[in-house]
Coordinates of C-alpha atoms (C1' of nucleotides) in Angstrom, one line a residue:
Chain A
M1 CA 18.0 3.0 3.7
K2 CA 15.8 2.8 6.8
L3 CA 13.1 0.3 7.5
Y4 CA 10.7 -0.3 10.4
N5 CA 11.5 -3.4 12.2
T6 CA 8.6 -4.9 14.1
L7 CA 11.0 -6.7 16.4
N8 CA 12.3 -3.4 17.9
R9 CA 9.3 -1.3 17.0
Q10 CA 11.4 1.3 15.3
K11 CA 13.0 2.4 12.0
E12 CA 16.5 1.0 11.6
C13 CA 19.2 1.4 9.0
F14 CA 19.1 -1.5 6.6
Q15 CA 22.3 -3.4 6.6
P16 CA 22.3 -6.6 4.5
I17 CA 24.1 -9.7 5.9
T18 CA 26.0 -10.0 2.7
E19 CA 27.0 -6.8 0.9
G20 CA 24.7 -6.1 -2.1
K21 CA 22.5 -9.1 -1.5
V22 CA 19.1 -9.4 0.2
G23 CA 17.3 -12.5 1.2
I24 CA 13.6 -12.1 1.8
Y25 CA 11.0 -14.6 3.0
V26 CA 7.4 -13.8 2.9
C27 CA 4.6 -15.9 4.3
G28 CA 2.3 -16.7 1.4
I29 CA -1.2 -18.0 1.3
T30 CA -2.9 -21.2 2.6
A31 CA -4.2 -22.5 -0.7
Y32 CA -7.8 -23.3 -0.1
D33 CA -9.7 -20.5 -1.8
N34 CA -9.4 -17.5 -4.1
C35 CA -7.3 -14.6 -3.1
H36 CA -9.0 -11.4 -2.0
I37 CA -7.6 -7.8 -2.1
G38 CA -6.2 -8.2 1.4
H39 CA -3.9 -10.8 -0.1
A40 CA -3.3 -8.5 -3.0
R41 CA -2.1 -5.8 -0.6
S42 CA 0.5 -8.0 0.9
A43 CA 1.6 -9.2 -2.4
L44 CA 1.8 -5.7 -3.9
V45 CA 3.7 -4.4 -0.9
F46 CA 6.4 -7.0 -1.0
D47 CA 6.5 -6.8 -4.7
M48 CA 7.3 -3.2 -4.3
V49 CA 9.9 -4.0 -1.6
T50 CA 11.7 -6.5 -3.9
R51 CA 11.4 -4.2 -7.0
Y52 CA 12.7 -1.3 -5.1
L53 CA 15.6 -3.1 -3.6
R54 CA 16.5 -4.4 -7.1
W55 CA 16.1 -0.9 -8.5
C56 CA 18.7 0.2 -5.9
G57 CA 21.1 -2.4 -7.2
F58 CA 20.6 -5.2 -4.6
E59 CA 20.6 -8.8 -5.7
V60 CA 17.4 -10.0 -4.2
R61 CA 16.5 -13.6 -3.5
F62 CA 12.8 -13.6 -2.8
V63 CA 11.0 -16.7 -1.3
K64 CA 7.3 -16.9 -0.8
N65 CA 5.8 -20.2 0.4
F66 CA 2.5 -21.9 -0.1
T67 CA 0.8 -23.7 2.8
D68 CA -0.6 -26.8 1.2
V69 CA -1.5 -28.9 4.2
D70 CA -3.7 -27.5 6.8
D71 CA -7.2 -28.0 8.5
K72 CA -9.0 -25.8 6.0
I73 CA -7.6 -27.6 3.0
I74 CA -8.3 -30.9 4.6
N75 CA -11.9 -29.9 5.3
K76 CA -12.4 -28.6 1.8
A77 CA -10.9 -31.8 0.3
N78 CA -13.2 -33.9 2.5
R79 CA -16.2 -31.9 1.6
E80 CA -15.5 -32.2 -2.1
G81 CA -14.4 -35.8 -1.9
T82 CA -11.0 -35.1 -3.3
T83 CA -7.4 -34.9 -2.0
I84 CA -5.6 -32.0 -0.4
F85 CA -3.3 -31.9 -3.3
A86 CA -6.1 -31.4 -5.7
I87 CA -7.4 -28.5 -3.7
S88 CA -4.0 -26.9 -3.0
Q89 CA -2.9 -27.2 -6.6
R90 CA -6.1 -25.7 -7.9
Y91 CA -5.8 -22.6 -5.6
I92 CA -2.1 -22.3 -6.2
A93 CA -2.8 -22.0 -9.9
E94 CA -5.5 -19.4 -9.2
H95 CA -3.2 -17.5 -7.0
N96 CA -0.4 -17.5 -9.6
H97 CA -2.9 -16.3 -12.2
D98 CA -4.0 -13.5 -10.0
M99 CA -0.5 -12.4 -9.2
N100 CA 0.4 -12.5 -12.8
S101 CA -2.6 -10.3 -13.6
L102 CA -1.5 -7.8 -10.9
G103 CA 2.0 -7.6 -12.4
V104 CA 3.6 -9.1 -9.3
L105 CA 7.0 -10.5 -10.2
P106 CA 7.3 -14.3 -9.5
P107 CA 9.4 -15.1 -6.4
N108 CA 12.7 -16.8 -6.9
E109 CA 11.4 -19.7 -4.9
T110 CA 7.9 -20.8 -4.1
P111 CA 8.3 -23.8 -1.8
L112 CA 5.4 -26.0 -0.7
A113 CA 5.1 -27.1 2.9
T114 CA 4.7 -30.7 1.7
E115 CA 8.0 -30.7 -0.1
H116 CA 9.8 -29.9 3.2
I117 CA 8.4 -32.5 5.5
D118 CA 11.9 -34.1 6.0
G119 CA 13.4 -30.7 7.0
M120 CA 10.6 -30.1 9.5
I121 CA 11.0 -33.5 11.0
A122 CA 14.7 -32.9 11.4
L123 CA 14.0 -29.6 13.0
I124 CA 11.5 -31.1 15.4
E125 CA 13.9 -33.9 16.4
S126 CA 16.6 -31.3 17.2
L127 CA 14.1 -29.4 19.4
I128 CA 13.2 -32.6 21.2
A129 CA 16.9 -33.5 21.6
K130 CA 17.5 -30.1 23.2
G131 CA 14.6 -30.7 25.6
I132 CA 12.6 -27.8 24.2
A133 CA 9.9 -29.9 22.5
Y134 CA 8.1 -33.0 23.8
A135 CA 6.0 -35.8 22.2
V136 CA 2.6 -36.9 23.5
D137 CA 0.6 -39.6 21.8
G138 CA 2.0 -38.9 18.4
D139 CA 1.8 -35.1 18.8
V140 CA 4.8 -32.9 19.4
Y141 CA 4.6 -29.6 21.2
F142 CA 7.0 -26.7 21.6
S143 CA 7.5 -25.9 25.3
V144 CA 7.2 -22.2 25.5
E145 CA 8.6 -21.9 29.0
K146 CA 11.9 -23.5 27.8
F147 CA 12.4 -20.6 25.5
P148 CA 13.2 -17.5 27.5
G149 CA 12.7 -14.9 24.7
Y150 CA 9.1 -15.9 23.9
G151 CA 7.0 -12.9 23.2
K152 CA 9.8 -10.5 22.0
L153 CA 8.3 -9.9 18.5
S154 CA 4.7 -9.3 19.5
G155 CA 5.6 -7.6 22.8
R156 CA 3.8 -10.0 25.0
N157 CA 5.0 -11.8 28.0
P158 CA 4.1 -15.5 28.8
E159 CA 2.5 -14.7 32.2
E160 CA 0.0 -12.3 30.6
L161 CA -0.7 -14.7 27.8
L162 CA -1.2 -17.5 30.3
A163 CA -3.7 -15.4 32.3
G164 CA -5.9 -15.0 29.2
A165 CA -5.3 -18.4 27.7
R166 CA -8.1 -20.8 27.0
V167 CA -7.6 -24.3 28.3
E168 CA -9.5 -26.9 26.3
V169 CA -10.7 -30.2 27.6
G170 CA -8.5 -33.1 26.8
E171 CA -5.4 -31.0 26.2
K172 CA -2.2 -32.9 25.9
K173 CA -0.1 -29.8 26.2
H174 CA 2.0 -29.4 29.4
N175 CA 1.3 -25.6 29.3
P176 CA -1.6 -23.9 27.5
L177 CA 0.8 -21.6 25.6
D178 CA 2.7 -24.6 24.0
F179 CA 1.9 -25.0 20.3
A180 CA 1.9 -28.0 18.0
L181 CA 5.0 -28.8 15.9
W182 CA 3.6 -32.1 14.7
K183 CA 0.0 -33.5 14.8
A184 CA -0.9 -37.2 14.8
S185 CA -3.2 -37.7 11.9
K186 CA -6.8 -38.6 12.4
E187 CA -9.1 -40.5 10.1
N188 CA -9.4 -38.9 6.6
E189 CA -6.3 -36.8 7.1
P190 CA -3.2 -36.9 5.0
W191 CA -0.2 -38.2 6.9
W192 CA 3.6 -38.6 6.6
E193 CA 5.7 -41.2 8.5
S194 CA 7.6 -39.7 11.4
P195 CA 9.5 -40.8 14.5
W196 CA 6.2 -40.1 16.4
G197 CA 4.0 -42.1 14.1
R198 CA 1.9 -41.0 11.1
G199 CA 1.1 -37.4 11.3
R200 CA 1.4 -33.9 9.7
P201 CA 3.2 -30.8 10.5
G202 CA 1.9 -27.9 12.6
W203 CA 1.5 -24.5 10.8
H204 CA 4.5 -22.6 12.2
I205 CA 7.1 -25.2 11.6
E206 CA 6.9 -25.1 7.9
C207 CA 8.3 -21.5 7.7
S208 CA 11.1 -22.3 10.0
A209 CA 12.1 -25.2 7.9
M210 CA 11.7 -23.7 4.5
G211 CA 13.3 -20.4 5.5
K212 CA 16.4 -22.2 6.8
C213 CA 16.5 -24.5 3.7
L214 CA 16.2 -21.8 1.1
L215 CA 17.8 -18.7 2.8
G216 CA 19.9 -20.1 5.6
E217 CA 19.7 -19.9 9.4
C218 CA 19.5 -16.2 9.4
F219 CA 18.4 -14.0 6.4
D220 CA 17.7 -10.4 5.9
I221 CA 14.0 -9.7 5.8
H222 CA 10.9 -11.7 6.9
G223 CA 7.6 -10.3 5.9
G224 CA 3.9 -10.9 6.1
G225 CA 0.6 -9.5 7.1
A226 CA 0.3 -7.8 10.5
D227 CA -2.0 -10.6 11.7
L228 CA 0.9 -13.0 11.5
I229 CA 3.0 -11.2 14.1
F230 CA 1.2 -13.3 16.8
P231 CA 1.2 -16.2 17.0
H232 CA 2.7 -17.3 13.7
H233 CA 6.0 -15.3 13.6
E234 CA 6.4 -15.4 17.3
N235 CA 6.4 -19.1 17.2
E236 CA 8.6 -19.3 14.1
I237 CA 11.2 -17.2 16.0
A238 CA 10.9 -19.5 19.0
Q239 CA 11.4 -22.7 16.9
S240 CA 14.2 -21.4 14.7
E241 CA 16.1 -19.6 17.5
A242 CA 15.8 -22.5 19.9
A243 CA 17.1 -24.9 17.2
Y244 CA 19.8 -22.8 15.5
G245 CA 20.7 -20.4 18.2
K246 CA 20.0 -17.2 16.2
M247 CA 17.1 -15.1 15.0
P248 CA 15.9 -16.4 11.7
A249 CA 15.7 -12.9 10.2
R250 CA 17.1 -9.5 11.1
Y251 CA 14.2 -7.3 9.9
W252 CA 10.6 -8.2 10.4
M253 CA 8.2 -6.2 8.1
H254 CA 4.4 -6.4 8.5
N255 CA 1.9 -4.8 6.2
G256 CA -1.3 -3.2 7.5
F257 CA -4.7 -4.6 6.7
V258 CA -7.3 -3.8 4.1
K259 CA -10.5 -2.8 5.8
I260 CA -13.9 -2.5 4.3
S261 CA -16.5 -0.3 6.0
G262 CA -14.1 0.1 8.9
E263 CA -13.7 -3.6 9.5
K264 CA -10.9 -5.9 8.6
M265 CA -11.5 -7.7 5.4
S266 CA -11.2 -11.4 6.1
K267 CA -12.6 -14.8 5.3
S268 CA -14.2 -15.2 8.6
L269 CA -16.1 -11.9 8.4
D270 CA -17.1 -12.9 4.8
N271 CA -16.7 -9.3 3.7
F272 CA -13.9 -9.8 1.1
I273 CA -13.7 -8.9 -2.5
T274 CA -11.6 -11.2 -4.7
I275 CA -8.8 -10.0 -6.9
K276 CA -10.6 -11.6 -9.9
D277 CA -13.7 -9.7 -9.3
L278 CA -11.9 -6.4 -8.8
L279 CA -9.8 -6.7 -12.0
K280 CA -13.0 -7.0 -13.9
V281 CA -13.9 -3.4 -13.0
Y282 CA -10.5 -1.8 -12.7
H283 CA -7.1 -2.0 -14.4
P284 CA -4.5 -3.8 -12.3
D285 CA -2.4 -0.6 -12.2
V286 CA -5.3 1.1 -10.5
L287 CA -5.4 -1.4 -7.8
R288 CA -1.6 -1.2 -7.4
F289 CA -1.7 2.6 -7.3
F290 CA -4.5 2.5 -4.8
M291 CA -2.5 0.2 -2.5
L292 CA 0.8 2.0 -2.8
Q293 CA -0.6 5.5 -2.3
F294 CA -0.7 4.5 1.4
H295 CA 2.2 3.8 3.6
Y296 CA 2.5 0.0 3.8
R297 CA 2.0 -0.2 7.5
S298 CA -1.2 1.9 7.6
P299 CA -4.5 0.3 7.6
I300 CA -6.5 1.0 4.4
D301 CA -10.2 1.5 4.1
F302 CA -11.2 0.1 0.8
S303 CA -14.2 1.4 -1.2
L304 CA -15.0 1.6 -4.9
E305 CA -15.1 5.4 -4.6
A306 CA -11.6 5.4 -3.2
L307 CA -10.5 3.2 -6.1
A308 CA -12.2 5.6 -8.6
E309 CA -10.1 8.4 -7.1
A310 CA -7.0 6.3 -7.5
R311 CA -7.9 5.8 -11.1
S312 CA -8.3 9.5 -11.7
A313 CA -4.8 10.2 -10.2
L314 CA -3.2 7.3 -12.1
N315 CA -4.7 8.5 -15.4
R316 CA -2.9 11.8 -14.8
C317 CA 0.4 9.9 -14.9
Y318 CA -0.5 8.0 -18.0
R319 CA -1.8 11.1 -19.7
L320 CA 1.6 12.7 -19.2
L321 CA 3.3 9.7 -20.8
E322 CA 0.9 10.0 -23.7
A323 CA 1.6 13.7 -24.0
I324 CA 5.3 13.2 -24.0
D325 CA 5.0 10.5 -26.7
S326 CA 2.9 12.6 -28.9
F327 CA 5.3 15.5 -28.4
L328 CA 8.2 13.3 -29.3
V329 CA 6.7 11.8 -32.5
G330 CA 9.0 12.8 -35.4
R331 CA 11.3 14.8 -33.1
T332 CA 13.5 12.1 -31.6
S333 CA 16.4 13.0 -33.9
L334 CA 16.8 16.2 -31.9
A335 CA 17.5 14.2 -28.8
T336 CA 20.8 12.9 -30.2
D337 CA 22.2 16.4 -30.8
T338 CA 24.0 18.3 -28.2
P339 CA 21.8 21.3 -28.1
P340 CA 22.4 24.5 -26.1
L341 CA 20.9 24.4 -22.7
Q342 CA 17.8 26.4 -23.1
N343 CA 16.0 24.8 -20.2
E344 CA 18.7 24.4 -17.7
E345 CA 16.4 24.5 -14.6
L346 CA 14.0 21.9 -16.0
R347 CA 16.8 19.8 -17.2
S348 CA 18.2 19.7 -13.6
V349 CA 14.8 18.9 -12.1
V350 CA 14.4 16.0 -14.5
A351 CA 17.9 14.7 -13.7
S352 CA 17.4 14.9 -9.9
F353 CA 13.9 13.4 -9.9
P354 CA 15.0 9.8 -9.4
E355 CA 17.2 10.8 -6.4
K356 CA 14.2 12.6 -4.8
F357 CA 12.2 9.5 -5.3
R358 CA 14.9 7.4 -3.7
E359 CA 14.9 9.7 -0.7
A360 CA 11.3 9.1 -0.1
M361 CA 11.5 5.4 -0.6
D362 CA 14.6 5.0 1.5
D363 CA 12.5 6.1 4.4
D364 CA 10.8 2.8 5.1
F365 CA 9.5 2.3 1.6
N366 CA 7.4 5.4 2.0
S367 CA 5.6 5.1 -1.3
A368 CA 3.0 7.6 -0.2
K369 CA 5.7 10.2 0.1
A370 CA 7.2 9.0 -3.2
F371 CA 3.9 9.8 -4.9
G372 CA 4.2 13.4 -3.8
V373 CA 7.5 13.5 -5.6
I374 CA 6.0 11.9 -8.6
F375 CA 3.1 14.3 -8.9
D376 CA 5.3 17.4 -8.4
F377 CA 7.3 16.0 -11.3
V378 CA 4.2 15.4 -13.4
R379 CA 3.0 18.9 -12.9
L380 CA 6.4 20.4 -13.8
V381 CA 6.7 18.4 -17.0
N382 CA 3.2 19.2 -18.0
S383 CA 3.8 22.8 -17.4
A384 CA 6.8 22.7 -19.7
I385 CA 4.8 21.0 -22.4
A386 CA 2.0 23.6 -22.0
N387 CA 4.5 26.4 -22.6
K388 CA 4.7 27.2 -26.3
N389 CA 8.3 28.5 -26.1
F390 CA 9.4 25.2 -24.7
G391 CA 8.3 23.4 -27.8
K392 CA 10.6 25.6 -29.9
S393 CA 13.7 25.0 -27.8
T394 CA 16.2 22.6 -29.3
D395 CA 16.7 20.6 -26.1
A396 CA 12.9 20.1 -25.5
A397 CA 12.9 16.6 -27.1
A398 CA 16.0 15.5 -25.1
I399 CA 14.5 16.7 -21.9
L400 CA 11.2 15.1 -22.4
S401 CA 12.7 11.8 -23.4
A402 CA 14.8 11.9 -20.3
A403 CA 11.7 12.8 -18.3
R404 CA 9.9 9.8 -19.8
K405 CA 12.7 7.5 -19.1
N406 CA 13.0 8.6 -15.5
L407 CA 9.3 8.4 -14.8
T408 CA 9.1 4.8 -16.2
S409 CA 12.2 3.9 -14.3
V410 CA 10.7 5.1 -11.1
G411 CA 7.6 3.2 -12.1
E412 CA 9.6 0.1 -12.5
A413 CA 10.6 0.3 -8.8
L414 CA 6.9 0.5 -7.9
G415 CA 5.6 -1.9 -10.6
L416 CA 3.6 1.0 -12.2
F417 CA 3.6 2.6 -15.7
T418 CA 4.7 -0.7 -17.2
Y419 CA 2.1 -0.5 -19.9
S420 CA 2.2 1.8 -22.9
P421 CA -0.3 4.7 -22.5
A422 CA -2.3 3.2 -25.4
E423 CA -2.5 -0.2 -23.8
Y424 CA -3.4 1.2 -20.5
F425 CA -6.2 3.5 -21.8
Q426 CA -7.5 0.8 -24.0
E427 CA -7.9 -1.6 -21.1
D428 CA -9.1 1.1 -18.8
T429 CA -11.8 2.3 -21.3
A430 CA -13.0 -1.3 -22.0
R431 CA -13.7 -1.7 -18.3
E432 CA -15.3 1.7 -17.9
I433 CA -17.5 1.2 -20.9
A434 CA -18.7 -2.1 -19.6
K435 CA -19.6 -0.6 -16.3
L436 CA -21.6 2.2 -18.1
G437 CA -23.3 -0.4 -20.2
V438 CA -22.7 1.4 -23.5
S439 CA -20.9 0.1 -26.6
Q440 CA -17.8 1.6 -28.3
E441 CA -19.9 1.6 -31.5
E442 CA -22.6 3.7 -30.0
I443 CA -20.0 6.3 -28.8
G444 CA -18.1 6.2 -32.0
H445 CA -21.3 6.9 -33.9
L446 CA -22.1 10.0 -31.8
V447 CA -18.5 11.2 -32.0
N448 CA -18.6 11.0 -35.8
Q449 CA -21.9 12.8 -35.9
R450 CA -20.4 15.6 -33.8
Q451 CA -17.4 15.6 -36.1
K452 CA -19.6 16.2 -39.1
A453 CA -21.5 18.9 -37.4
R454 CA -18.2 20.6 -36.4
E455 CA -17.0 20.5 -40.0
E456 CA -20.2 22.2 -41.0
K457 CA -19.6 24.6 -38.2
N458 CA -23.0 23.6 -36.8
W459 CA -21.8 24.4 -33.3
A460 CA -25.2 24.0 -31.7
R461 CA -25.6 20.5 -33.0
A462 CA -22.0 19.7 -32.0
D463 CA -22.5 21.0 -28.5
E464 CA -25.7 19.1 -28.2
I465 CA -24.0 15.8 -29.0
R466 CA -21.1 16.7 -26.7
E467 CA -23.6 17.3 -23.9
T468 CA -25.3 13.9 -24.6
L469 CA -21.9 12.2 -24.3
A470 CA -21.1 14.1 -21.2
G471 CA -24.3 12.8 -19.7
M472 CA -23.0 9.3 -20.4
K473 CA -19.8 10.2 -18.6
I474 CA -18.0 10.3 -22.0
Q475 CA -15.6 13.3 -22.3
I476 CA -14.6 14.6 -25.7
K477 CA -11.1 15.8 -26.4
D478 CA -10.5 17.7 -29.6
T479 CA -6.8 17.7 -30.6
A480 CA -4.8 18.8 -33.6
R481 CA -4.8 15.1 -34.7
G482 CA -8.6 14.6 -34.4
T483 CA -11.1 13.9 -31.8
A484 CA -10.6 11.5 -28.9
W485 CA -12.9 10.5 -26.2
F486 CA -12.5 8.9 -22.8
V487 CA -14.6 7.9 -19.8
E488 CA -14.6 10.4 -17.0
Chain B
rG1 C1' -8.9 -7.7 30.7
rG2 C1' -3.6 -7.6 28.4
rC3 C1' -0.5 -5.7 24.2
rG4 C1' -0.1 -2.5 20.0
rG5 C1' -1.7 1.2 16.5
rC6 C1' -4.4 5.5 14.8
rA7 C1' -7.0 10.6 15.3
rU8 C1' -3.9 16.2 10.0
rA9 C1' -8.6 20.7 5.0
rG10 C1' -15.1 18.6 2.0
rC11 C1' -12.8 13.3 1.2
rC12 C1' -8.1 10.4 1.1
rA13 C1' -3.1 11.1 2.8
rA14 C1' 2.6 12.3 3.9
rG15 C1' 4.9 14.7 7.6
rU16 C1' 8.7 12.1 14.8
rG17 C1' 11.4 19.3 17.3
rG18 C1' 12.0 24.7 13.2
rU19 C1' 7.0 26.9 11.5
rA20 C1' 1.5 22.1 7.3
rA21 C1' 3.9 17.3 0.7
rG22 C1' 0.7 15.1 -2.6
rG23 C1' -4.0 13.0 -4.7
rC24 C1' -9.4 13.5 -5.4
rA25 C1' -13.4 17.0 -5.3
rG26 C1' -14.7 22.5 -5.6
rC27 C1' -14.1 27.6 -7.0
rG28 C1' -11.7 31.7 -10.2
rG29 C1' -8.5 32.4 -14.5
rU30 C1' -5.5 31.0 -19.2
rC31 C1' -6.0 27.9 -23.5
rU32 C1' -10.4 26.3 -26.6
rG33 C1' -15.7 27.8 -31.7
rC34 C1' -17.7 25.7 -27.0
rA35 C1' -15.5 21.9 -24.1
rA36 C1' -11.9 18.4 -22.3
rA37 C1' -6.9 17.8 -21.0
rA38 C1' -3.0 20.9 -19.2
rC39 C1' -1.3 25.2 -16.7
rC40 C1' -1.8 29.4 -13.0
rG41 C1' -4.3 31.0 -8.6
rU42 C1' -7.4 29.5 -4.5
rU43 C1' -9.4 25.9 -0.5
rA44 C1' -6.0 23.9 7.4
rU45 C1' -2.8 30.8 11.4
rU46 C1' -3.7 24.9 12.0
rC47 C1' -2.9 19.1 13.0
rA48 C1' -9.3 15.0 18.5
rC49 C1' -9.3 17.4 23.5
rC50 C1' -6.7 19.2 28.2
rG51 C1' -2.2 20.2 30.6
rG52 C1' 3.5 20.0 30.5
rU53 C1' 8.8 20.4 28.5
rC54 C1' 11.3 23.7 25.0
rC55 C1' 13.6 29.8 22.2
rG56 C1' 10.3 26.8 19.2
rA57 C1' 5.7 20.8 18.9
rA58 C1' 1.2 18.1 14.3
rU59 C1' 5.8 16.1 15.9
rC60 C1' 8.5 14.9 22.8
rC61 C1' 6.0 13.8 28.0
rG62 C1' 1.4 13.1 31.1
rG63 C1' -3.9 12.7 31.1
rU64 C1' -8.9 12.5 28.5
rU65 C1' -12.2 11.0 24.5
rG66 C1' -13.1 8.3 20.1
rC67 C1' -11.9 4.5 16.5
rC68 C1' -9.1 0.1 14.9
rG69 C1' -6.1 -4.4 15.2
rC70 C1' -3.8 -8.7 17.8
rC71 C1' -4.5 -12.0 22.0
rU72 C1' -8.6 -18.2 17.9
rC73 C1' -7.8 -19.5 11.5
rC74 C1' -6.5 -15.1 8.9
rA75 C1' -2.2 -11.2 4.1

RNA sequence: GGCGGCAUAGCCAAGUGGUAAGGCAGCGGUCUGCAAAACCGUUAUUCACCGGUCCGAAUCCGGUUGCCGCCUCCA
């Protein structure tokens, strides 16, 4: 398995520290507002990473933190006249609700920064003892010039950074590049007792402390959004490596951004769409499919049109599952027999499908390439079902149930196809109908009328109703077992 | 200004040396009372542009243009 390591800017063979086990730390959210689909991408990407690693047989320990003390939380708490804990707990609950809706598996550990203050203080003390950090008036700063490797993750060098650095009035730092490990608390700010007086931790120190506490001084994978490369992860490396003498993680993975109209989606640009709003109009699998159809490091340009296309593609997969299920109804007994191999080639394609999927995913979690494999497979199985002779062959049911099993297995690695086709289409239809502003009853009535006209062989009337429905974006599907309908 | 990334069909997108996956949309056909779904066929002699290396490049090197991100909180 190869994965791209931001640290060395190249794909590297993945070699876990302990055979068969993987420790992953991903930077989670600062809990002060609802999550937007940029957060969703990061969550879905690393959910795919952990799911895929588990699918491959690794025992994964996945840690994702919450930043629950920070300027933005403090500001919001002061504005609302409440505590930072009330704010962070509220948005952690919202976050968890969103993640659950998206089908993101809960991490093994979800540490809060405020639960690890002692660890942070100990870490800061050891940095001071080593002469790498210094205290000034209750603040503590990390001295960048004392750490020779500074800039290795983001590819910057301290001189260049210094040239462009802003020096603010009243700075207590010795060097403009130095960053805060601990901040003396001001009025109306939460505080913890420390050797430097009452204060609160800087942003970067929390991940160094929590990563070390839950995964050890060096773990396998550290992940986050590409915007965290600098300064957050750069500073985290500086702190941890200076304190423990080793890189905190071997592989650094960063997901690309979600853009909207060509610009990065972010709080500051105020151009974000929340997960909650999006899930009102599209099924969570559609959002997941949309995100995973791109390689995780590429930027994505988000639009509702693009999401609609993702829905069309995903529907194709669920339709196949539906078709298999309907083929298999009443025929499963055949699967237990040992029938003659009438479809040897198809059987071998079905059997080798997971391996092809694995090949694509092993190349730096290339889910985009994996979808190519999936759709080739979908077409092949569909063509078998479409073939009348295939239905007569004694091994058809066995092959199709194997195909179904393999497709959902691969889906498990991506977090897709976890619903039954009936559930999926029901939820999809409910959303589409709501968008169209028509009721199920209205459609059902028209479908019944057409059904009557068809029974009377009044084709003109039947076609007229079908056209009316088509005008409403409702497609009719006549099958042996009656008429179904769905939204285009 | 510094650092990094990207540029592939109508749209989206994979592809890091061996002759262009896949999805969406479109067109023709099969199936169907008609449709839909599904299937078959079709849609880039070509990968922003200009040079170079090589038997061979979308893929490597140099240059040009355009877009984006980071350098300040940000997934």
